[in-house]
Coordinates of N, CA and C in Angstrom, one line a residue:
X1 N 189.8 -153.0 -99.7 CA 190.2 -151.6 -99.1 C 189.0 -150.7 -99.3
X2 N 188.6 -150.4 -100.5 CA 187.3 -149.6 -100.5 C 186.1 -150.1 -100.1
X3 N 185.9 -151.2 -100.0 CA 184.9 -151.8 -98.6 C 184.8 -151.8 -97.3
X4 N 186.2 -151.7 -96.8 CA 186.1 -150.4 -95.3 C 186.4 -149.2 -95.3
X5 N 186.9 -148.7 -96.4 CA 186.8 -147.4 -95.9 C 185.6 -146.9 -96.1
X6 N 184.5 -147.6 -97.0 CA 182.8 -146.7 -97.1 C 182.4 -147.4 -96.4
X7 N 182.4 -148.5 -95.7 CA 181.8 -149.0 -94.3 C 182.3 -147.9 -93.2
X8 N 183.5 -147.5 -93.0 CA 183.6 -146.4 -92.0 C 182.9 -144.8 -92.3
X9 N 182.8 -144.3 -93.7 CA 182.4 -142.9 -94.3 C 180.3 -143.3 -93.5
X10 N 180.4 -144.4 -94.2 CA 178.6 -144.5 -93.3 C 178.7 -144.6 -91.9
X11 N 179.3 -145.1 -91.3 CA 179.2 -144.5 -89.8 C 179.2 -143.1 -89.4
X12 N 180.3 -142.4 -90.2 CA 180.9 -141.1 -90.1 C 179.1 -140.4 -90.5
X13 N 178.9 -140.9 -91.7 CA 177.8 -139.7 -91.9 C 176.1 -140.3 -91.4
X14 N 176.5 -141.2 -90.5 CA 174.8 -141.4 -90.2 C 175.2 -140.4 -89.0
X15 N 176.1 -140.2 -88.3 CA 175.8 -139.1 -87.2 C 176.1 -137.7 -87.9
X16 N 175.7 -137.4 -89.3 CA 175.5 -135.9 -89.6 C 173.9 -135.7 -89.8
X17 N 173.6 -134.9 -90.3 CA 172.0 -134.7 -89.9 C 171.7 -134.7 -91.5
X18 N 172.8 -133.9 -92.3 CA 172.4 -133.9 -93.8 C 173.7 -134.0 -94.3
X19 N 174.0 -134.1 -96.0 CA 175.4 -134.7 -96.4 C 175.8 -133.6 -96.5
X20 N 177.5 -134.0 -96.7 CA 177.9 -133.1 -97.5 C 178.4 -133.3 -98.8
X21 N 177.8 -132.7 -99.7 CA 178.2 -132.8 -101.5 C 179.3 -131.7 -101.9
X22 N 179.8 -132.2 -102.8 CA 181.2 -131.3 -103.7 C 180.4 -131.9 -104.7
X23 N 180.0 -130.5 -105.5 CA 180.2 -130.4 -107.2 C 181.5 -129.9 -108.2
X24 N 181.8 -131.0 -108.9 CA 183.1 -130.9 -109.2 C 182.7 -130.5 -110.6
X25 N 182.9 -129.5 -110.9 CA 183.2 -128.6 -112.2 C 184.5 -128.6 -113.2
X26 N 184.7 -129.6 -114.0 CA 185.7 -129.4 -114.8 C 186.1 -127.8 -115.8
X27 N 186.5 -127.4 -116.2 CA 186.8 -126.6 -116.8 C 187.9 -126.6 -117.8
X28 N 188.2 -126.0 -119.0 CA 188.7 -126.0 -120.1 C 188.4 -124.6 -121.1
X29 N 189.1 -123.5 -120.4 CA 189.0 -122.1 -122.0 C 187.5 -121.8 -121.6
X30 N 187.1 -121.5 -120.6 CA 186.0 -121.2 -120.3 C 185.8 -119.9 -119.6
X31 N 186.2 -119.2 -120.0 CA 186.4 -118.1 -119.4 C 184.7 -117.3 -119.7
X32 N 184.4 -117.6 -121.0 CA 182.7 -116.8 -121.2 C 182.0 -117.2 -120.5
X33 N 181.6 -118.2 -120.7 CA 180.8 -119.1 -119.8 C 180.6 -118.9 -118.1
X34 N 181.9 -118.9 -117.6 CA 181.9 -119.3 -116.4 C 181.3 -118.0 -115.0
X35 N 181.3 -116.6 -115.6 CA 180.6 -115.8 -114.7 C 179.1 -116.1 -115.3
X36 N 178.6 -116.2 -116.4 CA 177.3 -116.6 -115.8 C 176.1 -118.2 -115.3
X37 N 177.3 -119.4 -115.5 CA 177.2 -120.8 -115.2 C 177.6 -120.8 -113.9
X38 N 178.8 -120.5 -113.5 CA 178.9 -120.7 -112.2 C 178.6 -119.9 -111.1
X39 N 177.9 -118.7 -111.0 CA 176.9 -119.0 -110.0 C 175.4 -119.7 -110.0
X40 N 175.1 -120.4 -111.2 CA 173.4 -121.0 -110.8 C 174.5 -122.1 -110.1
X41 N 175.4 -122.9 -110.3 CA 175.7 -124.1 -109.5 C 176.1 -123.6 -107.8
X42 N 177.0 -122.8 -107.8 CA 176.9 -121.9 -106.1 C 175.8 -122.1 -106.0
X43 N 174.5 -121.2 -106.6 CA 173.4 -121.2 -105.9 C 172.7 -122.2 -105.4
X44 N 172.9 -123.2 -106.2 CA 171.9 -124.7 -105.9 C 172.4 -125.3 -104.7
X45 N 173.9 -125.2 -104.4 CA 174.5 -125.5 -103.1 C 174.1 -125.0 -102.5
X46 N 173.4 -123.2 -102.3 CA 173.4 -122.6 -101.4 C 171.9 -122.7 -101.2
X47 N 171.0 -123.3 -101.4 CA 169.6 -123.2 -101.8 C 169.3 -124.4 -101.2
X48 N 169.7 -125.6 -101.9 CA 169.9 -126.8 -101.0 C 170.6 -127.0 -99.6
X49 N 171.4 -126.0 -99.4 CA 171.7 -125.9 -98.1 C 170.5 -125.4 -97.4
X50 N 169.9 -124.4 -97.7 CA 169.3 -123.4 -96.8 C 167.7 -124.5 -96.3
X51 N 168.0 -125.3 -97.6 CA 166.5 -126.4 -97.1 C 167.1 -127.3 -96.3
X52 N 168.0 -127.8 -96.0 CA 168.3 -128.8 -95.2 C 168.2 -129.8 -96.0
X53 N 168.5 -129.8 -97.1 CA 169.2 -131.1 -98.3 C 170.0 -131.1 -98.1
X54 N 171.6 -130.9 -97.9 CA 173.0 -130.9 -97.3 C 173.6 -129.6 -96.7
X55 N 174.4 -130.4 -96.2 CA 175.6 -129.4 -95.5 C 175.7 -128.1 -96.0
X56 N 175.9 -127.5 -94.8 CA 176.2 -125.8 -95.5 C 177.7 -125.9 -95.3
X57 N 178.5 -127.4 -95.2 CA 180.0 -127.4 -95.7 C 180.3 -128.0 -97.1
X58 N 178.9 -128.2 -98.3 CA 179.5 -128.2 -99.2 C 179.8 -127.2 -99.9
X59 N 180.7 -127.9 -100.8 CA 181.7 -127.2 -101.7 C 181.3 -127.3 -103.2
X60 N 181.7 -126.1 -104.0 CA 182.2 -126.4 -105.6 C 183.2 -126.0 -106.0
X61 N 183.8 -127.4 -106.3 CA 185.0 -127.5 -106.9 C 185.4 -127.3 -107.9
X62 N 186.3 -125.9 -108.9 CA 186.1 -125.9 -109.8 C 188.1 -126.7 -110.5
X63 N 187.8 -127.4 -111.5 CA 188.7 -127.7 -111.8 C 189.7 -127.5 -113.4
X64 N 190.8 -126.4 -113.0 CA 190.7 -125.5 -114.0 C 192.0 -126.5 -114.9
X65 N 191.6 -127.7 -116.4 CA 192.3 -128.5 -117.3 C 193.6 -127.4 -117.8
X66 N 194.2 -126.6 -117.2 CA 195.6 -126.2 -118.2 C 194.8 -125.0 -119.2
X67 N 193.6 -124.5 -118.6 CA 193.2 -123.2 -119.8 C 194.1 -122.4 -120.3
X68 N 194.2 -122.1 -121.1 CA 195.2 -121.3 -122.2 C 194.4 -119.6 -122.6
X69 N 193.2 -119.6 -121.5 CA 192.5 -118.4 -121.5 C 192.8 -117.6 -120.1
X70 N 191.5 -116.5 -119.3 CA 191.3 -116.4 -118.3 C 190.3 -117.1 -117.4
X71 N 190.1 -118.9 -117.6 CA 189.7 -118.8 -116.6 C 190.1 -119.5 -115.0
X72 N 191.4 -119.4 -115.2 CA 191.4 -119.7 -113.9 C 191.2 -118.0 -113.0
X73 N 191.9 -117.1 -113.7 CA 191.1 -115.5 -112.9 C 189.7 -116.1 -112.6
X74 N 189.2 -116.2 -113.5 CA 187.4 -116.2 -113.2 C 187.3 -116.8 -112.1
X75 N 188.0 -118.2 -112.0 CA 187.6 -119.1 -110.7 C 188.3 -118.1 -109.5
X76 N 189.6 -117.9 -109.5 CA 189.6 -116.9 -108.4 C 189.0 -115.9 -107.9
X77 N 188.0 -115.2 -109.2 CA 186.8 -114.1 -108.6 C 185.7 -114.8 -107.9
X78 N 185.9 -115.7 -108.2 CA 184.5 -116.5 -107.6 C 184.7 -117.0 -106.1
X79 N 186.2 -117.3 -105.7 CA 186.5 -117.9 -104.8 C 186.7 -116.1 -103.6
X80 N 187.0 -115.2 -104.3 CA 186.8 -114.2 -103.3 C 185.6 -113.8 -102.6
X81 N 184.4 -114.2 -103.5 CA 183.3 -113.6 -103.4 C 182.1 -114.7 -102.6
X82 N 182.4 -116.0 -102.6 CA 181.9 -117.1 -102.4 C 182.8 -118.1 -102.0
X83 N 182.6 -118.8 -100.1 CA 183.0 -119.2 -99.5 C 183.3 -120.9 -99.8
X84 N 181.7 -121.3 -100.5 CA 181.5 -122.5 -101.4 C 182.5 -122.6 -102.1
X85 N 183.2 -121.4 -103.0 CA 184.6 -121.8 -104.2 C 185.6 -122.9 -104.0
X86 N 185.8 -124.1 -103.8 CA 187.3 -124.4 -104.0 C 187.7 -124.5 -105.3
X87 N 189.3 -124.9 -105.4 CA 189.5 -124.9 -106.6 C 190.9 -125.8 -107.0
X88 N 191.2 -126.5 -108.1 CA 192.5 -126.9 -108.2 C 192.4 -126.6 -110.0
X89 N 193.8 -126.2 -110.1 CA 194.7 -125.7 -111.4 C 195.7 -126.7 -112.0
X90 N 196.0 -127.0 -113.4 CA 196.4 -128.3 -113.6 C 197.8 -127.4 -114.4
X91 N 198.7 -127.7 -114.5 CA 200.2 -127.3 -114.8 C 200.2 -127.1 -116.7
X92 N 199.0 -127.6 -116.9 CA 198.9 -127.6 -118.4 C 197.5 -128.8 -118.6
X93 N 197.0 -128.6 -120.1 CA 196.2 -129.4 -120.0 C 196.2 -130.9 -120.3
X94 N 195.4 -131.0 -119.4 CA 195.4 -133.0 -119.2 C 194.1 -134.0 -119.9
X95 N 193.3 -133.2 -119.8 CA 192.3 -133.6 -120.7 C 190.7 -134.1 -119.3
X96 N 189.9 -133.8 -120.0 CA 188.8 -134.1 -118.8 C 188.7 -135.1 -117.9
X97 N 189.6 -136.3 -118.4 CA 189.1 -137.4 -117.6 C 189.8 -137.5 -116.6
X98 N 190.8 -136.9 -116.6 CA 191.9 -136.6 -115.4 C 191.5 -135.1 -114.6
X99 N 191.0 -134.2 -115.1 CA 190.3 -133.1 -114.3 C 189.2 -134.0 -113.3
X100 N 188.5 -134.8 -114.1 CA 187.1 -135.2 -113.0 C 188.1 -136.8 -111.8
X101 N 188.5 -137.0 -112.4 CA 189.6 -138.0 -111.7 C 190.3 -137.0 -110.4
X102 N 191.0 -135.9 -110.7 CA 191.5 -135.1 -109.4 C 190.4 -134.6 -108.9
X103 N 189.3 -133.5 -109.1 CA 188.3 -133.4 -108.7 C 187.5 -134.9 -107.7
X104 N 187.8 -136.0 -107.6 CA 186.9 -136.7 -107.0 C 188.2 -137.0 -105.9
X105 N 189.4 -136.8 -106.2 CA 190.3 -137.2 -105.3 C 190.4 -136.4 -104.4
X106 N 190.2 -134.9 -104.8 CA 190.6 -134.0 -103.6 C 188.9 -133.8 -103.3
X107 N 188.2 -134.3 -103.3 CA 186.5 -134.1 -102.3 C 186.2 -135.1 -101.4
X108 N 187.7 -135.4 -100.6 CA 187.2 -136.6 -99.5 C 186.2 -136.4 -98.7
X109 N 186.2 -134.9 -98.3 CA 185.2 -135.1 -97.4 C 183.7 -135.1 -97.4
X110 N 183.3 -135.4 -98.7 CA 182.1 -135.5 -98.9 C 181.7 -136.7 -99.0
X111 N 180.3 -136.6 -99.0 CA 179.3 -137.7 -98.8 C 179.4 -137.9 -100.2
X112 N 179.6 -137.1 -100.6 CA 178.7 -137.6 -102.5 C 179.4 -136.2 -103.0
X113 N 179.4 -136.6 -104.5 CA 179.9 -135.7 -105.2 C 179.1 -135.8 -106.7
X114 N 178.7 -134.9 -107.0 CA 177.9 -134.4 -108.3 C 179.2 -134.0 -109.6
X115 N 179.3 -134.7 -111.2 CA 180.0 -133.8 -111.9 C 179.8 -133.4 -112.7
X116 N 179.9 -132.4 -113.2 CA 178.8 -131.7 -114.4 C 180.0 -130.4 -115.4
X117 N 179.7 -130.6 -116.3 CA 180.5 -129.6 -116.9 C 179.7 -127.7 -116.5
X118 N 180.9 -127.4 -117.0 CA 180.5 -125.7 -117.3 C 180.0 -125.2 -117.7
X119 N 179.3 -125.3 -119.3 CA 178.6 -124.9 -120.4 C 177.5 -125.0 -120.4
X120 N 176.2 -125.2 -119.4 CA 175.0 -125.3 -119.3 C 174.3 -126.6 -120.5
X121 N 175.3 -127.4 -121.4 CA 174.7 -128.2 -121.7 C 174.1 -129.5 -120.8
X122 N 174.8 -129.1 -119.7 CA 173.8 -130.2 -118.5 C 173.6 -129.2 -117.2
X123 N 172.0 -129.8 -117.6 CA 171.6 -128.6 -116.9 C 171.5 -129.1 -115.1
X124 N 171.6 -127.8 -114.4 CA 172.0 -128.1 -113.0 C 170.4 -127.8 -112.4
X125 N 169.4 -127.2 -112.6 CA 168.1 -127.7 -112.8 C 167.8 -129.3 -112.0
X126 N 168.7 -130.4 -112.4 CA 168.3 -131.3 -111.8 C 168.9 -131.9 -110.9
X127 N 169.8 -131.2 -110.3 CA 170.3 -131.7 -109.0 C 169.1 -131.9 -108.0
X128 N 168.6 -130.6 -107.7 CA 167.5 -131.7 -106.9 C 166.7 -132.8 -106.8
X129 N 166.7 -133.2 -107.9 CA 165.7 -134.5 -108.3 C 167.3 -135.2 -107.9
X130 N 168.3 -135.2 -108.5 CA 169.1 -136.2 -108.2 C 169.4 -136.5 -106.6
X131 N 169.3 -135.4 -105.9 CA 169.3 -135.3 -104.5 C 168.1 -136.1 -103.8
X132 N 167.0 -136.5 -104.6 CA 166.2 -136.9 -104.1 C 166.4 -138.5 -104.2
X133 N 166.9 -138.9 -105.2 CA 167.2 -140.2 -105.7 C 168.3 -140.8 -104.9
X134 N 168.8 -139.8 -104.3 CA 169.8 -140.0 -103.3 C 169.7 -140.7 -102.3
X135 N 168.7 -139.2 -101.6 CA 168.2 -140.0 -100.5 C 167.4 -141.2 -100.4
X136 N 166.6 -141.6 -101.8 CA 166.1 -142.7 -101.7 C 166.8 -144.1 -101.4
X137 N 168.2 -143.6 -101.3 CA 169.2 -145.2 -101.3 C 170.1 -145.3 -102.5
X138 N 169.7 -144.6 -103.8 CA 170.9 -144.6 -105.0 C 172.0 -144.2 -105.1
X139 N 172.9 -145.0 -105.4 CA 174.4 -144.9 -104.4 C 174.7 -144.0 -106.3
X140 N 174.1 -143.9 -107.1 CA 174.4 -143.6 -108.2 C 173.1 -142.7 -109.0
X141 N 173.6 -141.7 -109.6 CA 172.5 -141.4 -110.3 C 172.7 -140.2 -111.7
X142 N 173.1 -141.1 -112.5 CA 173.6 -140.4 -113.7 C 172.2 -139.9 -114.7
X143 N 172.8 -139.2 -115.7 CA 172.0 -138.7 -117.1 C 172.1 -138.9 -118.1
X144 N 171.0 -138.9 -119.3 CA 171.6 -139.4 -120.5 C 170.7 -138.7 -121.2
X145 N 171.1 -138.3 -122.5 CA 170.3 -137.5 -123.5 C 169.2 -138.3 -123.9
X146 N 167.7 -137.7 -123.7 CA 166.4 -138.6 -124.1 C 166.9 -138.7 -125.9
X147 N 167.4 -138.3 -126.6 CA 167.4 -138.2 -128.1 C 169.2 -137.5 -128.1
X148 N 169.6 -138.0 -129.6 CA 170.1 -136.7 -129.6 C 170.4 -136.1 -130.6
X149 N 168.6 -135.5 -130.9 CA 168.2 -134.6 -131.4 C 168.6 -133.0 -131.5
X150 N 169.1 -132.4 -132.6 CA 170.5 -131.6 -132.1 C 171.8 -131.2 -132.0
X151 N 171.8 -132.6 -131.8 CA 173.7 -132.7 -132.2 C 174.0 -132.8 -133.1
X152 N 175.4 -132.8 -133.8 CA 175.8 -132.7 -135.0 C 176.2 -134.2 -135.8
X153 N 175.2 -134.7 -137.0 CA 175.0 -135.9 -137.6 C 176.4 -136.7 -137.6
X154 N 177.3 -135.6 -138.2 CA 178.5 -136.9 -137.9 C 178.9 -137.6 -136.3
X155 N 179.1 -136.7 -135.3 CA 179.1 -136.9 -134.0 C 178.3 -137.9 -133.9
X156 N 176.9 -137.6 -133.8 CA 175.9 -138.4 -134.1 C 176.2 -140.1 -134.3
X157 N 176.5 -139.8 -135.8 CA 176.9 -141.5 -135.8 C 177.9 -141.8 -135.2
X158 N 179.2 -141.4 -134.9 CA 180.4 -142.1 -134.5 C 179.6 -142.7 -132.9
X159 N 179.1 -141.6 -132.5 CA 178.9 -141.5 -131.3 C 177.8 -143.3 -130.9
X160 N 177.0 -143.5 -132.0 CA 176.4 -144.6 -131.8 C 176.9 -146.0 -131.9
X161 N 177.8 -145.8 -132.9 CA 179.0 -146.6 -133.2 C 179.7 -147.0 -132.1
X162 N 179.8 -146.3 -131.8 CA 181.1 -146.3 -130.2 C 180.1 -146.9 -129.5
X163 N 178.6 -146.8 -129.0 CA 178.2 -147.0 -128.0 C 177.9 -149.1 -128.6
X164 N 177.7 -149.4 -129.8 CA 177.6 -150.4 -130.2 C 179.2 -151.2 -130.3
X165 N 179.9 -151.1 -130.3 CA 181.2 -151.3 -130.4 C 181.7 -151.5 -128.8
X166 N 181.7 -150.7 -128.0 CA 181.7 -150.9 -126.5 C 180.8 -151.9 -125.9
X167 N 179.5 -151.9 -125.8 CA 178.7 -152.6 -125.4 C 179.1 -153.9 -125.9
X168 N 179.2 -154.4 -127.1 CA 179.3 -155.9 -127.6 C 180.9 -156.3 -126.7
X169 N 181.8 -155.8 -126.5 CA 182.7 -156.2 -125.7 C 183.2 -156.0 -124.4
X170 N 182.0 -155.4 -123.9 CA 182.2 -155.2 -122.1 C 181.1 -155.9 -121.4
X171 N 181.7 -156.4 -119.9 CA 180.4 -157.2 -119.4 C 179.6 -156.1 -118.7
X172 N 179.5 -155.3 -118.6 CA 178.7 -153.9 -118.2 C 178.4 -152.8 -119.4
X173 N 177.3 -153.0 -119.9 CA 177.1 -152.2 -121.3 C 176.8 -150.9 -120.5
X174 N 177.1 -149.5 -121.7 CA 176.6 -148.5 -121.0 C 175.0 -147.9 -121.8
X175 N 174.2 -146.9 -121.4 CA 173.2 -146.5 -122.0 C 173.9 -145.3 -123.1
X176 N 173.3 -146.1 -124.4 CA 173.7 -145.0 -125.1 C 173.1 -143.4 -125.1
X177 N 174.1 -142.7 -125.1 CA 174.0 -141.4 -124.6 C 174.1 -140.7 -123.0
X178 N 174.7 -141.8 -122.2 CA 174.5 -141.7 -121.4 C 176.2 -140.7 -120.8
X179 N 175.9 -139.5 -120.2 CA 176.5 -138.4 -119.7 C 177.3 -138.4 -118.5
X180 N 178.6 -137.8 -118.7 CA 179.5 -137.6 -117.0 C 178.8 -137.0 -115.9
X181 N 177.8 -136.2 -116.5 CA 177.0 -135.8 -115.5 C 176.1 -136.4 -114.5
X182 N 176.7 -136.6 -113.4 CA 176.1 -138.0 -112.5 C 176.6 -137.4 -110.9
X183 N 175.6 -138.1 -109.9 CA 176.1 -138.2 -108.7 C 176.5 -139.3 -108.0
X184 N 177.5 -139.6 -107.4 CA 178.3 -140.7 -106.8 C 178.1 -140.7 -105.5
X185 N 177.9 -141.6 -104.6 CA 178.0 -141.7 -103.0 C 179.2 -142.0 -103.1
X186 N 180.0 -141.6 -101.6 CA 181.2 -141.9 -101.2 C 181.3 -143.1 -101.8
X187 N 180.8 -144.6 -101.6 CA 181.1 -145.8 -101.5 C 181.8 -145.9 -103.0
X188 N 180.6 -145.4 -104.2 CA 181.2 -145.2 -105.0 C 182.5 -144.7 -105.7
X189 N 182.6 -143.5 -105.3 CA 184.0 -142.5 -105.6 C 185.1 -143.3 -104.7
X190 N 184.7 -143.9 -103.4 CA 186.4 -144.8 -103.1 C 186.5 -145.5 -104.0
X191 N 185.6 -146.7 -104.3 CA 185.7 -147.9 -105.2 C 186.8 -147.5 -106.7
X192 N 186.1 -146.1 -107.1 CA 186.4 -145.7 -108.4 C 188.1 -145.5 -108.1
X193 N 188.4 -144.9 -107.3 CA 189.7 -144.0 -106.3 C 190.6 -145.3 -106.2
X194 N 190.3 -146.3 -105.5 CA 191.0 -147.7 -105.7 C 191.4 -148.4 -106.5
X195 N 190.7 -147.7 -108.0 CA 191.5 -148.5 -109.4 C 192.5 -147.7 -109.9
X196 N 193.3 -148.6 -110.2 CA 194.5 -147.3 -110.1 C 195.6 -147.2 -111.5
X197 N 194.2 -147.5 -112.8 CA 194.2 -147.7 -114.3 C 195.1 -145.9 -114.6
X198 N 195.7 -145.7 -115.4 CA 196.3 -144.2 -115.3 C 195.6 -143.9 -116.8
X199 N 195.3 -144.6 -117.6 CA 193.7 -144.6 -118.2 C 192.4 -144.9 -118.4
X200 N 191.9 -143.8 -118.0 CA 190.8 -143.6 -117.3 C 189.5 -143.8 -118.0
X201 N 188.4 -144.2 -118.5 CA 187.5 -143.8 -118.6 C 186.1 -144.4 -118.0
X202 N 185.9 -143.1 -117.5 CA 185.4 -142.5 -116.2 C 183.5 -143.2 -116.2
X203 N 183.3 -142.9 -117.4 CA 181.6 -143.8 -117.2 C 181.7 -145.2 -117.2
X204 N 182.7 -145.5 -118.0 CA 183.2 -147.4 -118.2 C 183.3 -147.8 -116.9
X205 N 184.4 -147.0 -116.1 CA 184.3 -147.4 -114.6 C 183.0 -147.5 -113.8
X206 N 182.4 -145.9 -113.4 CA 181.3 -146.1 -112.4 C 180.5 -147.4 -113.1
X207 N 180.1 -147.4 -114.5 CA 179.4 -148.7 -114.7 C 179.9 -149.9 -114.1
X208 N 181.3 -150.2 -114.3 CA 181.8 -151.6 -113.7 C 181.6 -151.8 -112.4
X209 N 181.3 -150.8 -111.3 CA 181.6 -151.2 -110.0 C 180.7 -151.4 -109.6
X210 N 179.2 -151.2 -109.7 CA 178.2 -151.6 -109.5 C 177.3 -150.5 -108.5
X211 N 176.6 -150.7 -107.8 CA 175.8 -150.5 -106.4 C 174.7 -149.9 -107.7
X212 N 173.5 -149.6 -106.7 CA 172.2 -149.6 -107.3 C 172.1 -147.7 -107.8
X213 N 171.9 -148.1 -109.1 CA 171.7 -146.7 -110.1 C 170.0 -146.5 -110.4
X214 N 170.1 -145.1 -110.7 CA 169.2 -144.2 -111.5 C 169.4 -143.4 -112.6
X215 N 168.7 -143.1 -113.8 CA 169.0 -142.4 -114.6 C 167.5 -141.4 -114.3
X216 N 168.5 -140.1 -115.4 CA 167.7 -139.1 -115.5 C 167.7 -138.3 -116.6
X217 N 167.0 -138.6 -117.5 CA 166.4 -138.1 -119.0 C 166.5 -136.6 -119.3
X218 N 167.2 -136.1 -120.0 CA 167.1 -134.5 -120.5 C 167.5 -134.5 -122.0
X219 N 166.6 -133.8 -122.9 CA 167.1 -132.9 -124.3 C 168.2 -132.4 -123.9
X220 N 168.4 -132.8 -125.7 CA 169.9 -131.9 -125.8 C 169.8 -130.4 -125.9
X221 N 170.9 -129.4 -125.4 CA 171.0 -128.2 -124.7 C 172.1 -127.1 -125.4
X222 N 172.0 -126.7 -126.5 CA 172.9 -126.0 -127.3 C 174.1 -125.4 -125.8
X223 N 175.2 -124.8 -125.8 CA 176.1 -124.1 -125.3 C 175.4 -122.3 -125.5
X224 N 175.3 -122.2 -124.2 CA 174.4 -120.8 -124.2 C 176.3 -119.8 -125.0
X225 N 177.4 -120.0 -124.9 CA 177.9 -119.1 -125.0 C 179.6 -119.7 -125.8
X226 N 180.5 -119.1 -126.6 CA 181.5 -119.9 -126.7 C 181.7 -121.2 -127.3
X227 N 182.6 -121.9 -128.0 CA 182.8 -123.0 -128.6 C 183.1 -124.9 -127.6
X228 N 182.9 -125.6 -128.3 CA 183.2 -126.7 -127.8 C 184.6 -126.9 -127.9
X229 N 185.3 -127.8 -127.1 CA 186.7 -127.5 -127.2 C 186.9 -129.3 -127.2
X230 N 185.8 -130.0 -127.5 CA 186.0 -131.5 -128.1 C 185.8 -131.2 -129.4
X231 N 187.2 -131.7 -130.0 CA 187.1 -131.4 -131.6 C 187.0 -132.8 -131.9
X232 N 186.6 -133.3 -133.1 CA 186.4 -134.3 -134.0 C 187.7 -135.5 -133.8
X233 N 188.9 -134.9 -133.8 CA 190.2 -136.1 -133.2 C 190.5 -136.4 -131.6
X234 N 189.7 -135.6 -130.8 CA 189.7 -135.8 -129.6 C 188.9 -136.4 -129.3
X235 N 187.6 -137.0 -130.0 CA 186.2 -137.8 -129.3 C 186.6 -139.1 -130.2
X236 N 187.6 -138.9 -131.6 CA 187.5 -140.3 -131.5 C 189.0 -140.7 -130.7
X237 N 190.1 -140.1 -130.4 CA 191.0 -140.6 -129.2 C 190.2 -141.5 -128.5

């Protein structure tokens, strides 16, 4: 099933001149953050549109996990002021992997979809390069921390642990350190859309399904503003 329906999406988009991308923005109690992060991502849409990198019908999607703050207001100031805005609100929170899971469900009509959190620890600086890698043919093109130098030593180890522990028992190892922050071609995001696991995790997958990847190297990036809201029993869940 996901083999014709992205055999049909490539027909559909060789007769467009350029794509169209949805950056899907999870969200979570971000209310500080999100008037000064979310417009550099508006802008990169609107900047890359104006070059004729994609569609001036894409979109960012912001997707608001059950915040227990103001920001789903925020996303609605954004969506008055900026045509790019869409948005979906979750009845309570669900936890990220199901924010970027609805986020890729409601962006059919794009070519490709970019996901990136809110907090400037992944910086949107590299969309273009990732847009470039795009066009080159990479139906994938994720990031991963060159070190991670920075982060907090206990994190640290669990964090390598997990990546050593996962890898010895999956036939698709992942790169350790390696980030949700990625871009997907359509072919991809059906593929992912057609597994229909109601536990999700979301890098385990794009790894499993294959088509040809790129990575893209960045330092770690303190949070310019506000706390992390992965606490210590939620990363090892």
């Amino acid at each position: 099933k996901a083999c014709v329906t992205s055999a049909r999406n490539e027909v559909i988009m060789s007769h467009r001149q350029t794509p169209v991308l949805y950056i899907v923005i999870p969200c979570y109690n971000e209310q500080e953050v999100l008037p000064i992060t979310a417009p550099l991502f508006l802008q990169k849409i609107n900047d890359l549109a104006a070059a004729g990198k994609i569609s001036p019908d894409s979109r960012g999607l912001f997707v608001n996990d059950g915040s227990k703050d103001n920001t789903l207001d925020e996303i609605k100031k954004l969506r008055k002021t900026d045509k790019t805005v869409n948005y979906l609100s979750f009845s309570r929170n669900f936890g990220k992997e199901a924010a970027m899971h609805a986020g890729l469900e409601h962006s059919k009509e794009s070519d490709a979809v970019i996901i990136i959190d809110c907090d400037l620890q992944q910086p949107p600086s590299l969309i273009p390069e990732m847009i470039k890698y795009y066009e080159e043919g990479y139906k994938i093109v994720y990031t991963k921390g060159r070190t991670r130098k920075g982060e907090p030593k206990l994190r640290t180890f669990f964090a390598n642990w997990f990546y050593k522990i996962y890898n010895r028992h999956t036939e698709m190892p992942l790169d350790n350190g390696a980030k949700d922050f990625q871009l997907l071609d359509r072919q991809v995001v059906e593929a992912f859309l057609a597994i229909k696991d109601n536990y999700r995790f979301v890098k385990g997958i794009f790894s499993w399904v294959g088509y040809p990847r790129k990575y893209i190297e960045f330092d770690f990036i303190p949070r310019i503003r506000g706390k992390s809201t992965w606490s210590f029993k939620s990363l090892l869940r």
